[in-house]
mmCIF file with all atom_site columns, C-alpha atoms in Angstrom:
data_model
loop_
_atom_site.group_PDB
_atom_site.id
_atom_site.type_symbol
_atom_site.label_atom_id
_atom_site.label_alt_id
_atom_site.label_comp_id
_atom_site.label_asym_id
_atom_site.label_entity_id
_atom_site.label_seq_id
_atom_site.pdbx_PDB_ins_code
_atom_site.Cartn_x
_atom_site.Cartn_y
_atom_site.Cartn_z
_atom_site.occupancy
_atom_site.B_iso_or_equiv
_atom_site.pdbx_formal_charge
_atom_site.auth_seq_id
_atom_site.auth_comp_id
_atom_site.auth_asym_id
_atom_site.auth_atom_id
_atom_site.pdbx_PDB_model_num
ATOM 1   C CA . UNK A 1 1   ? 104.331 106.435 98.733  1.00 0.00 ? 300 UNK A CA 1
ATOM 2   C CA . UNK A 1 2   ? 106.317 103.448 97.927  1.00 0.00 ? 301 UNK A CA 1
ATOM 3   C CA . UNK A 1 3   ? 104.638 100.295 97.641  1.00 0.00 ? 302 UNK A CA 1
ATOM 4   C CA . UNK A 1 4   ? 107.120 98.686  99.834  1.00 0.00 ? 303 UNK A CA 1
ATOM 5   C CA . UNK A 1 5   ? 106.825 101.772 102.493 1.00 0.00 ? 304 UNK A CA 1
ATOM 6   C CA . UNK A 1 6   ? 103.883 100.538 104.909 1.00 0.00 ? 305 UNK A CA 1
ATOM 7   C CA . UNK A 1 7   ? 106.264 97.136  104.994 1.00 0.00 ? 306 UNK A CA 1
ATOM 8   C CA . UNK A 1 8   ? 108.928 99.063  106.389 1.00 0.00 ? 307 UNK A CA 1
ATOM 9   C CA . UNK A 1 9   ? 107.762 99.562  109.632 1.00 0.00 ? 308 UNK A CA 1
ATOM 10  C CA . UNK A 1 10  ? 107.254 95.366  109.808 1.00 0.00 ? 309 UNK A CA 1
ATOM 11  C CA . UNK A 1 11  ? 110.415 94.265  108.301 1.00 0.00 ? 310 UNK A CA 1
ATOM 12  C CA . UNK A 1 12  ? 112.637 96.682  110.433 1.00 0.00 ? 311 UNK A CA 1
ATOM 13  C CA . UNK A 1 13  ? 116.662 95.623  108.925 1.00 0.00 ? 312 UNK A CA 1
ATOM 14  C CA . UNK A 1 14  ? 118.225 93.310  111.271 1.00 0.00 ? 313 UNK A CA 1
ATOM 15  C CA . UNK A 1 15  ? 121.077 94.495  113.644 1.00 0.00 ? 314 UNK A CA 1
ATOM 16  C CA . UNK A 1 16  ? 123.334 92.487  111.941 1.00 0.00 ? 315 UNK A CA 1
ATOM 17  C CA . UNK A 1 17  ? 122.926 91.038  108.681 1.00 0.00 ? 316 UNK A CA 1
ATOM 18  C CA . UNK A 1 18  ? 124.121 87.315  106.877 1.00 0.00 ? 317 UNK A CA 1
ATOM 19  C CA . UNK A 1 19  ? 127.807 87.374  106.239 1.00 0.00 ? 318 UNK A CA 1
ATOM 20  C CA . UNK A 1 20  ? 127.820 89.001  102.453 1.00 0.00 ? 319 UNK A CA 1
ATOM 21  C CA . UNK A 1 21  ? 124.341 90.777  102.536 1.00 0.00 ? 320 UNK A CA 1
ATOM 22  C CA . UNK A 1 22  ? 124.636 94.264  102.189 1.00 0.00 ? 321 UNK A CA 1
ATOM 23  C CA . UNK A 1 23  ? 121.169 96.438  102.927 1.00 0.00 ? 322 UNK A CA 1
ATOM 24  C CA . UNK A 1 24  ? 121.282 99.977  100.743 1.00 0.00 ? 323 UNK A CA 1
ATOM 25  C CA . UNK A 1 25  ? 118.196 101.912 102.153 1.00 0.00 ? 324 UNK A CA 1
ATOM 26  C CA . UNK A 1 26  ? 116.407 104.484 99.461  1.00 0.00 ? 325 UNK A CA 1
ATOM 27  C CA . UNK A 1 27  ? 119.516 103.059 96.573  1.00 0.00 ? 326 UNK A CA 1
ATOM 28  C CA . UNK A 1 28  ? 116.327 103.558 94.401  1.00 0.00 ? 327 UNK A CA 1
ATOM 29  C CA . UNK A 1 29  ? 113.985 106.314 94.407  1.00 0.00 ? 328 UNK A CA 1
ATOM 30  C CA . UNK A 1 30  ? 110.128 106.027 94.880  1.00 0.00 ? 329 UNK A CA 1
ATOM 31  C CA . UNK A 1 31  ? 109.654 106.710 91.010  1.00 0.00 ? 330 UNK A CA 1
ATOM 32  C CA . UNK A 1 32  ? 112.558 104.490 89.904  1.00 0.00 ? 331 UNK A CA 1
ATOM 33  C CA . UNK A 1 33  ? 110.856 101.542 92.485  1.00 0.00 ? 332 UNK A CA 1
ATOM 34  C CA . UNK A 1 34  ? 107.420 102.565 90.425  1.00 0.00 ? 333 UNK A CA 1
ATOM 35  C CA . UNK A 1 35  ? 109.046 101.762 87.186  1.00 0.00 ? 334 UNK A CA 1
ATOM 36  C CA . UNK A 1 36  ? 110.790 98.765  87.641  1.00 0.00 ? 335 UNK A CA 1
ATOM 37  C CA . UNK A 1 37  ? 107.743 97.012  89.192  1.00 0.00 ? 336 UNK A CA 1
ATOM 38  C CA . UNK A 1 38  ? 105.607 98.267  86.561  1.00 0.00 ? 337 UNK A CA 1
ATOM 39  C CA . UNK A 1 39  ? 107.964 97.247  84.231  1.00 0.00 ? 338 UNK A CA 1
ATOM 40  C CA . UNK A 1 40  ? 108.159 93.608  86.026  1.00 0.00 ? 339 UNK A CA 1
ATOM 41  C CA . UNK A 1 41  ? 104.355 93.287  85.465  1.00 0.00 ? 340 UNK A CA 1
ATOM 42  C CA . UNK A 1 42  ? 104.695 93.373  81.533  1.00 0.00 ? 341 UNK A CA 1
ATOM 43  C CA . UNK A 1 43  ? 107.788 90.111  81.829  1.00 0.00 ? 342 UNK A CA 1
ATOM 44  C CA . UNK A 1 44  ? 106.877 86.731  80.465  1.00 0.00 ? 343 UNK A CA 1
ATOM 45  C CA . UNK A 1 45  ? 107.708 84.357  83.717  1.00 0.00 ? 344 UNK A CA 1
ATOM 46  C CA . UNK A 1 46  ? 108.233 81.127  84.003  1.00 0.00 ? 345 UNK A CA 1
ATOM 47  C CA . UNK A 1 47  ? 108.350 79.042  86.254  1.00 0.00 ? 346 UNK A CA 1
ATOM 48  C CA . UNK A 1 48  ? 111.928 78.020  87.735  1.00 0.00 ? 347 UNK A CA 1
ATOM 49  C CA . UNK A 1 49  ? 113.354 74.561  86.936  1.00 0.00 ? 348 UNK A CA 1
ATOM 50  C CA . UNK A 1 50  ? 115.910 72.419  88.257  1.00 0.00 ? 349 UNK A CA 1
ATOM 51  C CA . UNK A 1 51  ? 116.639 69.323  86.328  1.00 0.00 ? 350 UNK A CA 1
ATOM 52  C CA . UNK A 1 52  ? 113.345 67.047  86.488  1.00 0.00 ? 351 UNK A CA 1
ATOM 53  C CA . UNK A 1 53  ? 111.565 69.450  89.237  1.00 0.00 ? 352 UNK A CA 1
ATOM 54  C CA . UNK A 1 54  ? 109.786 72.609  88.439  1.00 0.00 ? 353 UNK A CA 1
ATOM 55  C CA . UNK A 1 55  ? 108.942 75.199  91.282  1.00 0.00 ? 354 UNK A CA 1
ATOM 56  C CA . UNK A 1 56  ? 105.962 76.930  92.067  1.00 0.00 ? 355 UNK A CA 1
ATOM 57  C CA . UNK A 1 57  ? 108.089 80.632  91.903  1.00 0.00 ? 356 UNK A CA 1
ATOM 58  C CA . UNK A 1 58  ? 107.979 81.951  88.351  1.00 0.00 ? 357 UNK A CA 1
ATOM 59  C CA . UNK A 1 59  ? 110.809 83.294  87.224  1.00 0.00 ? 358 UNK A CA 1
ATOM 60  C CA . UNK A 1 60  ? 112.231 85.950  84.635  1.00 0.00 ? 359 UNK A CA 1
ATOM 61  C CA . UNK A 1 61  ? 116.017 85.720  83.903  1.00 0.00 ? 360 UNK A CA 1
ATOM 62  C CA . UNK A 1 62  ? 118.494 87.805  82.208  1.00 0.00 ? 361 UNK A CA 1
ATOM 63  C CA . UNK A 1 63  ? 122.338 87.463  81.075  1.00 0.00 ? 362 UNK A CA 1
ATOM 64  C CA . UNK A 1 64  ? 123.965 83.818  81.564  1.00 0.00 ? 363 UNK A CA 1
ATOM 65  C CA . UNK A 1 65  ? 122.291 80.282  82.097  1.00 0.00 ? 364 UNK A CA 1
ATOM 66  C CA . UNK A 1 66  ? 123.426 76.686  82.454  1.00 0.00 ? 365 UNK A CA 1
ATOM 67  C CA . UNK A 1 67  ? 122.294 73.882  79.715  1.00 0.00 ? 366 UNK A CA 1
ATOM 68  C CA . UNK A 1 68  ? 121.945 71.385  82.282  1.00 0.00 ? 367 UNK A CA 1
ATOM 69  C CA . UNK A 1 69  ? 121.596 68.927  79.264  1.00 0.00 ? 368 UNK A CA 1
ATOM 70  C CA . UNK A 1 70  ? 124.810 69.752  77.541  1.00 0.00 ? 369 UNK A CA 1
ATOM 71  C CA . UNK A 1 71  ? 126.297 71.328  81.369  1.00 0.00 ? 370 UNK A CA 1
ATOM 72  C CA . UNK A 1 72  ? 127.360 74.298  80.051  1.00 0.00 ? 371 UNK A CA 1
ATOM 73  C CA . UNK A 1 73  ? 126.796 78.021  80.523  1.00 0.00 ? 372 UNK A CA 1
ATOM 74  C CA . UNK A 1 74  ? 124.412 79.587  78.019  1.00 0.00 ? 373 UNK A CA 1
ATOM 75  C CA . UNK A 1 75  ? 123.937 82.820  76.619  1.00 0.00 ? 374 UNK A CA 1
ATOM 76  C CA . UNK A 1 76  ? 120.779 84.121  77.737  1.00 0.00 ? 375 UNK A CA 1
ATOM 77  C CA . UNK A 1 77  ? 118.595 87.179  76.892  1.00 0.00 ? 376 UNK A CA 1
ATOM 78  C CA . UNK A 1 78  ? 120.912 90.681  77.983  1.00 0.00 ? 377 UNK A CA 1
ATOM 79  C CA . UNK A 1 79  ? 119.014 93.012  80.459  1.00 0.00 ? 378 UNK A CA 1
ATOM 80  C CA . UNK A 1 80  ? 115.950 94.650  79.614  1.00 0.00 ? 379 UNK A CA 1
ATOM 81  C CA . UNK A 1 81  ? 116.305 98.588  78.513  1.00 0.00 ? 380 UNK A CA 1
ATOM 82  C CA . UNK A 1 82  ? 114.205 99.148  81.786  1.00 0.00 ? 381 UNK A CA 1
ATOM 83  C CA . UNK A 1 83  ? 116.914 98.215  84.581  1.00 0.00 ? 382 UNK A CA 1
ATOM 84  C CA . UNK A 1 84  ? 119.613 100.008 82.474  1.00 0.00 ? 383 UNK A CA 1
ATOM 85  C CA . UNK A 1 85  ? 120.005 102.672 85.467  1.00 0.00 ? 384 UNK A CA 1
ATOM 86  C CA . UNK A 1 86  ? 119.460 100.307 87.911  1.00 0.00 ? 385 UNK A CA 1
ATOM 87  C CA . UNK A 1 87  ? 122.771 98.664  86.344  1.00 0.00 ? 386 UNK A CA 1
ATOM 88  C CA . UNK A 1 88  ? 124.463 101.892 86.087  1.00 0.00 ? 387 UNK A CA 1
ATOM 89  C CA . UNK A 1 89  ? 123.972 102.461 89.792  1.00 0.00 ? 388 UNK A CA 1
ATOM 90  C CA . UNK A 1 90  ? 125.432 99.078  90.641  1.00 0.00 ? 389 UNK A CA 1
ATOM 91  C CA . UNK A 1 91  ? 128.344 99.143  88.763  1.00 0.00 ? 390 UNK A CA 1
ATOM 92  C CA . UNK A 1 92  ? 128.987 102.912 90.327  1.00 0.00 ? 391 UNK A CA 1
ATOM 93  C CA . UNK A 1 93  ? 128.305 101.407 93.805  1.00 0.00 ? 392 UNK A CA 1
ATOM 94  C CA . UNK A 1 94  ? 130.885 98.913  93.211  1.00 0.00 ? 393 UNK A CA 1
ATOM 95  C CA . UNK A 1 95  ? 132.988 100.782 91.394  1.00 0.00 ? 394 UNK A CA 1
ATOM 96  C CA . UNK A 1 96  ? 133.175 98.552  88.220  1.00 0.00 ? 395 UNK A CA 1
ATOM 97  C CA . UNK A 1 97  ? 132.414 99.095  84.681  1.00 0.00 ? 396 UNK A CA 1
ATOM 98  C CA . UNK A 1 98  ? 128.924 99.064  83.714  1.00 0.00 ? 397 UNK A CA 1
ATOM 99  C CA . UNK A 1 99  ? 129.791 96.417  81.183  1.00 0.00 ? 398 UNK A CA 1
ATOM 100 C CA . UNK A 1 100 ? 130.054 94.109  84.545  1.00 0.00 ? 399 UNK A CA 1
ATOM 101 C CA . UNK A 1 101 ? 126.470 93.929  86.099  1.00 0.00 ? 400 UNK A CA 1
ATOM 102 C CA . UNK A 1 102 ? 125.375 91.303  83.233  1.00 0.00 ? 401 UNK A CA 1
ATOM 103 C CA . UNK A 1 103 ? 122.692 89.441  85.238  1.00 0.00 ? 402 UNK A CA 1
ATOM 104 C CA . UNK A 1 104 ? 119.412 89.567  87.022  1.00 0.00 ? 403 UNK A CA 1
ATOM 105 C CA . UNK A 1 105 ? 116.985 87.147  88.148  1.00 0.00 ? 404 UNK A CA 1
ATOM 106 C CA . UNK A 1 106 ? 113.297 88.397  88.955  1.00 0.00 ? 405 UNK A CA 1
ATOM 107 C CA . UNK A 1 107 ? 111.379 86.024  90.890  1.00 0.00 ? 406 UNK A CA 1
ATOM 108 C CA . UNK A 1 108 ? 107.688 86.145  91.598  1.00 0.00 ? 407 UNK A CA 1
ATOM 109 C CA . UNK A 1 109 ? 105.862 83.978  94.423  1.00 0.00 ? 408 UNK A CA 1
ATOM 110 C CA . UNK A 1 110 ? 102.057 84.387  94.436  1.00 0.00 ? 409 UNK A CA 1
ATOM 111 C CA . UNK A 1 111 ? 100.465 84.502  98.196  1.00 0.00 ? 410 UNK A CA 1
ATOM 112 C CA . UNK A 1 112 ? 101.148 81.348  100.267 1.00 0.00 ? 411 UNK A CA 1
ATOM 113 C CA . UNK A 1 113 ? 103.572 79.784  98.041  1.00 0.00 ? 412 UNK A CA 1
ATOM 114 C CA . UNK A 1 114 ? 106.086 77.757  99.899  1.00 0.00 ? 413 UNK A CA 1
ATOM 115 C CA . UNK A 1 115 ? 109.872 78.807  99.366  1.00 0.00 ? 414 UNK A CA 1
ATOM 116 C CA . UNK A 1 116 ? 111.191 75.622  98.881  1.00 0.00 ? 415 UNK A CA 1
ATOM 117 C CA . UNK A 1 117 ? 114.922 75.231  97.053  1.00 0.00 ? 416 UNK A CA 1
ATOM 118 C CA . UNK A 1 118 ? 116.576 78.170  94.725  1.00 0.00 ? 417 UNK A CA 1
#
């Protein structure tokens, strides 16, 4: 069973969404969700910073940044070989090329952190 499938039941999807949100039930399968969170586990985090402050969520990013220093965009580390079909079933979803989907951002927040600013 999918380690997100007992939350389903409590986080039933909203009648209607935030403008922009799109929800794609089962857009990865139980073994590709297995993966990618086992995968996940093995990422050096960090946590997120924003100028002077540093957050409590740690964070593990991929593609572009910002030098806040020299306020510029950065290039940062390219996607990890693991959420190469996960890309490939974006950019087919969007119908783009796969050369497109050059980001993600994995955030973790331990039990009872506080989201605070992103």
């Amino acid at each position: 069973m999918s380690r997100l499938g007992a939350q389903k039941k409590l986080f039933d999807t909203p009648e209607s969404l935030a403008n922009g949100l799109v929800y794609r039930p089962d857009f990865i399968t139980e073994r590709e969700e297995e993966r990618i969170l086992n995968m996940i586990g093995t990422l050096p985090m960090e946590h997120a910073r924003f100028g002077e402050y540093t957050s409590k969520r740690r964070i593990a990013a991929f593609g572009w940044g910002y030098d806040e220093e020299n306020e510029r965009f950065i290039r940062g580390e390219a996607l990890p070989e693991f959420l190469e079909s996960l890309a490939k079933k974006i950019a087919k979803w969007l119908d783009i090329p796969r050369f497109r989907v050059v980001e993600a951002l994995i955030n973790e927040y331990e039990p009872g952190t506080q989201l605070g600013w992103h």
